[in-house]
Structures are given as structure tokens and as C-alpha cells.
Short mmCIF file of C-alpha atoms in Angstrom, two decimals:
data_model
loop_
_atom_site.label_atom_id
_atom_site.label_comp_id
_atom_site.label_asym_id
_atom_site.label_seq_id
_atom_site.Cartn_x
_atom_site.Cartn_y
_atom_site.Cartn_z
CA UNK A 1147 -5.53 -1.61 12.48
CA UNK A 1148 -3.39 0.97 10.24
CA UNK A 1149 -2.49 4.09 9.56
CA UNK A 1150 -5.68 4.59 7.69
CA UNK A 1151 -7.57 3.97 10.33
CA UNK A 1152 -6.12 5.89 12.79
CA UNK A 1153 -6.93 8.97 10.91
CA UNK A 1154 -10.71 7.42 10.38
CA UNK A 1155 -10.42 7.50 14.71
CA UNK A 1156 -9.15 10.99 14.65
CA UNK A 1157 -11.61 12.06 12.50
CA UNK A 1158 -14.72 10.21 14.65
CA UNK A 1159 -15.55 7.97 11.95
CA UNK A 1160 -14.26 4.78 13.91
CA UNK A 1161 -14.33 4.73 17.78
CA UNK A 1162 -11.52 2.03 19.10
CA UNK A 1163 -9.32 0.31 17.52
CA UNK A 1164 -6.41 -2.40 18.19
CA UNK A 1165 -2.92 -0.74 17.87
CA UNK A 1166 0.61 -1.43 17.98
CA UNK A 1167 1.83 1.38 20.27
CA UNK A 1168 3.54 3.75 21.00
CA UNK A 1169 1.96 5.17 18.09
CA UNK A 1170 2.63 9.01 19.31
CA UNK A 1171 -0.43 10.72 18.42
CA UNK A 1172 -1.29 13.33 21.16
CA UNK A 1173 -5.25 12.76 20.20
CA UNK A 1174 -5.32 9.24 20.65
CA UNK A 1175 -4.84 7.54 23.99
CA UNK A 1176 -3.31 4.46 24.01
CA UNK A 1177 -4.20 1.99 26.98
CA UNK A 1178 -2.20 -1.04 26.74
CA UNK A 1179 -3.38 -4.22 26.69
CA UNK A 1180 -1.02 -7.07 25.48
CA UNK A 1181 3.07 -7.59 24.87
CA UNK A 1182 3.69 -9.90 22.24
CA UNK A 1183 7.06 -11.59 21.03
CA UNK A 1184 8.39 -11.57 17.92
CA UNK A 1185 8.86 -15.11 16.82
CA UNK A 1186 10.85 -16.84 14.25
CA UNK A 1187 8.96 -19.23 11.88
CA UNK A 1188 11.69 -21.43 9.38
CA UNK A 1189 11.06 -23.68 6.96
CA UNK A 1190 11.54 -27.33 8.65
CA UNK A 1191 15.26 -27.98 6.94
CA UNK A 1192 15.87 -24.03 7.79
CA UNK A 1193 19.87 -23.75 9.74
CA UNK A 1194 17.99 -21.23 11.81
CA UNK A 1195 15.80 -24.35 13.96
CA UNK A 1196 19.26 -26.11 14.42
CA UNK A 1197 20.60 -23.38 16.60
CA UNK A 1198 20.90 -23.07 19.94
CA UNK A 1199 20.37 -19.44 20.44
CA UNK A 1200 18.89 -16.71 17.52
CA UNK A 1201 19.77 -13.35 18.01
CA UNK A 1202 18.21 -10.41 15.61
CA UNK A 1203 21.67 -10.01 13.44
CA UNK A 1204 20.80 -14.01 12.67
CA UNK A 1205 17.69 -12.42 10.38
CA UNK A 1206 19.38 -10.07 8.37
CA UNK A 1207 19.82 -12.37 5.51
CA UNK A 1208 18.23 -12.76 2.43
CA UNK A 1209 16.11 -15.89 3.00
CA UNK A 1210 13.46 -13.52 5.40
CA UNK A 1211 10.04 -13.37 4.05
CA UNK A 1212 8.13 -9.88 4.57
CA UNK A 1213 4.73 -8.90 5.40
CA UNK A 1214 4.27 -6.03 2.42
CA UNK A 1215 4.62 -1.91 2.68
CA UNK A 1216 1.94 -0.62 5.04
CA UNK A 1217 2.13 -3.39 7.59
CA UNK A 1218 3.16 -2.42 11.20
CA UNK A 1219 4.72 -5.71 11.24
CA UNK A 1220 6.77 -5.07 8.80
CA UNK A 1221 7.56 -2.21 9.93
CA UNK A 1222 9.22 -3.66 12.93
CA UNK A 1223 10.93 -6.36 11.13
CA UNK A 1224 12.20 -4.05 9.45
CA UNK A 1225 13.13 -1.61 12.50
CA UNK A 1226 14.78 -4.78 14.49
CA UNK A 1227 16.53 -5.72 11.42
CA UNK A 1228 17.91 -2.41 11.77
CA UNK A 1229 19.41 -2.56 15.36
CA UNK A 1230 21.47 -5.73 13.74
CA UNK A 1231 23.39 -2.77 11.97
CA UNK A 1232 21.76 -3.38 8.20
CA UNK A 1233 20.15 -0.30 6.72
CA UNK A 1234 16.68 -0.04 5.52
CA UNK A 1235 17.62 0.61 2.31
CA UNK A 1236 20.02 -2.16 1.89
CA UNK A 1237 17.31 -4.66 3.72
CA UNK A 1238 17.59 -7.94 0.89
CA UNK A 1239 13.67 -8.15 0.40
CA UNK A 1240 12.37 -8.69 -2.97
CA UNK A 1241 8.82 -10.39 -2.46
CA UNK A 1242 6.78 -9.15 0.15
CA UNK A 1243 2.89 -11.04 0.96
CA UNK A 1244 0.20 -9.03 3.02
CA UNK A 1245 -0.58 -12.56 4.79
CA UNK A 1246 1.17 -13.65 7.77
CA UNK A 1247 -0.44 -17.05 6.41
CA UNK A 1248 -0.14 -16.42 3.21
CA UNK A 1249 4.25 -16.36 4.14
CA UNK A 1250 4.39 -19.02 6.60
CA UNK A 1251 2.67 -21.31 3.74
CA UNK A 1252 5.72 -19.69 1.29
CA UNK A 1253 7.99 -20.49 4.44
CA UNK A 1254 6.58 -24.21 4.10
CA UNK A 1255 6.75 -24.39 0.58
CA UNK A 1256 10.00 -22.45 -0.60
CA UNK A 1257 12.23 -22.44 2.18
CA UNK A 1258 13.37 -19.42 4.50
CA UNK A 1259 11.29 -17.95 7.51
CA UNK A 1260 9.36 -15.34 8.44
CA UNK A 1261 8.25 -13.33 11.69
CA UNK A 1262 5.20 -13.90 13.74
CA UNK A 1263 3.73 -12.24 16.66
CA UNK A 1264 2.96 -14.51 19.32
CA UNK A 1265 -0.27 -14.70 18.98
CA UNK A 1266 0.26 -16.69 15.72
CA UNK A 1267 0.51 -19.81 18.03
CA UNK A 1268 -2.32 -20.11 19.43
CA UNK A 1269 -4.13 -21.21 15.98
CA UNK A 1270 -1.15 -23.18 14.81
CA UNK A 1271 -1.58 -26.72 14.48
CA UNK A 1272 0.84 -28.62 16.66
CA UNK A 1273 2.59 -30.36 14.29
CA UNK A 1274 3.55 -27.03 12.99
CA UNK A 1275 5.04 -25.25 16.47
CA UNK A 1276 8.60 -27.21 15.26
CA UNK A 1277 9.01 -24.83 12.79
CA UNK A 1278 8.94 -21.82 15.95
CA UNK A 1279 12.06 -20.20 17.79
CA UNK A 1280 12.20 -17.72 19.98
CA UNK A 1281 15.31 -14.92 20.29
CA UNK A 1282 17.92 -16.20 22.75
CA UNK A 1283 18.03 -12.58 24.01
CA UNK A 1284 16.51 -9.05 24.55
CA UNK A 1285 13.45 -11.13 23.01
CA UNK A 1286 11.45 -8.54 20.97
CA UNK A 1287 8.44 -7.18 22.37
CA UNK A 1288 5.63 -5.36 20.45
CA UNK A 1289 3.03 -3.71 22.97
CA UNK A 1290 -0.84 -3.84 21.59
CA UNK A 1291 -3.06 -1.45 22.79
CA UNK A 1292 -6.66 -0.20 22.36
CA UNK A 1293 -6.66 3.44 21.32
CA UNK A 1294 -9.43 6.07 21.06
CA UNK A 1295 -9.47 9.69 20.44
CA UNK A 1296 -9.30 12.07 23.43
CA UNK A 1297 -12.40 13.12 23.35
CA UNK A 1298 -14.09 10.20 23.48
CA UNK A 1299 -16.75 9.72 26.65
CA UNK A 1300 -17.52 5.69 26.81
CA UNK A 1301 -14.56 5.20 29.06
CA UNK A 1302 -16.51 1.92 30.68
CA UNK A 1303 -16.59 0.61 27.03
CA UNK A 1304 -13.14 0.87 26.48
CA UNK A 1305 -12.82 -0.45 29.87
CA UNK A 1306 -14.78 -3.50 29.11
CA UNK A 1307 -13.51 -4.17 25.63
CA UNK A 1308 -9.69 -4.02 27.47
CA UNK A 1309 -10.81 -6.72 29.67
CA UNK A 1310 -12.20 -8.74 27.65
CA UNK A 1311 -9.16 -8.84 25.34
CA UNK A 1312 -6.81 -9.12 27.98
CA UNK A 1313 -9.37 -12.40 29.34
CA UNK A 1314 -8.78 -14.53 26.07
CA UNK A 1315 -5.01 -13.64 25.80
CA UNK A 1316 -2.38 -16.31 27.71
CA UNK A 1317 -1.16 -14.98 30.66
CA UNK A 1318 1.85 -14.34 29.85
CA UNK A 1319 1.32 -12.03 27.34
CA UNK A 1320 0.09 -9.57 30.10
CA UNK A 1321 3.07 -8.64 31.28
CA UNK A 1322 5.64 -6.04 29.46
CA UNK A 1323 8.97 -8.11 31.01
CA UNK A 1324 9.09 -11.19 30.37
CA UNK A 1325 11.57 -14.52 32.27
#
């Protein structure tokens, strides 16, 4: 979901949607479902898959692949980018895709790596999980979450809908700490 459609939900034209939160909206509630990692996916020859440990300041190069402007993704590459100590501005991106698969086949293809959420794995083929690292450290965590407006009354629904999410989702991904 994005920006745009939050305001759709604000304005009662959607009634739930699938959110990275905290999105800080006092007219939406935000019930979280999920915590997903951020995950490192390198080209096969990439130096990044022959280290031991990756820590954020290891992605603030030039060889990152980005998800394009309007992407909450992005936005959080960006933002953890950020904590390495490199300015937005100054952030060495110069072709962006609006297709996680659309950059991992990029990745594949021209060298480099992108970020993927952690769901991203579970329809990768196997003989592509090589190409996946994890931070050493203070792994980060993006929390998903259904939202809906206040006001709105089918709280069994949204119940429902949580549960069935949180049913198809590995386990691990239920839980905000993770170790």
C-alpha cells in the first residue's frame, strides 16, 4: 500500500490496507501484524557474500540498487543508509526500478545488490537464497501492519483478516525481537 492509498482509507474509499508502520496518522489505527528483516541480495561474485558479518555502513556504496521515489522500501533504504552517517542527498543512486524483481534480476545481470524484505524468500528459488545475507547486527526490522480508519465498525473483519495473515507468515516473523 502507499501514500495514495492511505488518503483513499481516510477518505472511506478503501477499508484496510497492508502498511509499513508506524505510519503516524491519528485516523488510522495500525494493528501490527508481521516484523520483517531487511535482507541483502548481491550479485553471486558480489565482496558483500564473502563477508563474515554486514553491517548497514557496508551499503552505503554506489553499487546499491533502489526501489524508485514513492516506495516505502525505499524509503527505508534510504533512512538506514542514513544511520551509516551518509546524507540523503549525497545517497550515490542513479537508476532506481519500481520492481523488487525487476532489481534482483539487474542484481543478477549487472552486478551490485539490492534490499529485500524477508518475505522475498519465501518465493525464491533455492538455488537463488546464495545470493542472501543477513546484517551481522541490530538486524533491520520493518513492522507491517493492517490499518483502517478510526471510525471503522467491522472490527471482527479486521480481526480475521490479521489472523489470517499472520497464519501464512513463518513464525518467526511474528515476533518484533528477534535471536
Amino acid at each position: 500500500m502507499c501514500i495514495r492509498d492511505s488518503r483513499r482509507l481516510k477518505h472511506d474509499l478503501l477499508d484496510v490496507g497492508l502498511f509499513v508502520t508506524p505510519y503516524g496518522d491519528e485516523k488510522i489505527v495500525e494493528r501490527p501484524v508481521f516484523y520483517e528483516e531487511m535482507l541483502i541480495y548481491a550479485h553471486p561474485g558480489h565482496e558483500l557474500l564473502k563477508q563474515k558479518e554486514i553491517r548497514p555502513k557496508d551499503i552505503v556504496t554506489p553499487e546499491i540498487w533502489m526501489l524508485g521515489e514513492g516506495h516505502c522500501f525505499r524509503s527505508q533504504v534510504v533512512n538506514l543508509c542514513a544511520m551509516s552517517g551518509m546524507q540523503h542527498n549525497n545517497l550515490p543512486f542513479s537508476f532506481e526500478s519500481n520492481s523488487l524483481e525487476t532489481l534482483m534480476r539487474i542484481v543478477d545481470v549487472e552486478g551490485g545488490f539490492t534490499l529485500i524484505p524477508e518475505l522475498a524468500l519465501q518465493y525464491m528459488p533455492e538455488s537463488k537464497k546464495s545470493q542472501v545475507r543477513a546484517f551481522a547486527e541490530n538486524k533491520p526490522l520493518r513492522e507491517v501492519s493492517v490499518i483502517y480508519s478510526r471510525h471503522y465498525a467491522k472490527q471482527k473483519l479486521i480481526s480475521l483478516l490479521s489472523e489470517e495473515i499472520r497464519s501464512v507468515v513463518p513464525a518467526q516473523m511474528l515476533k518484533p525481537e528477534r535471536g
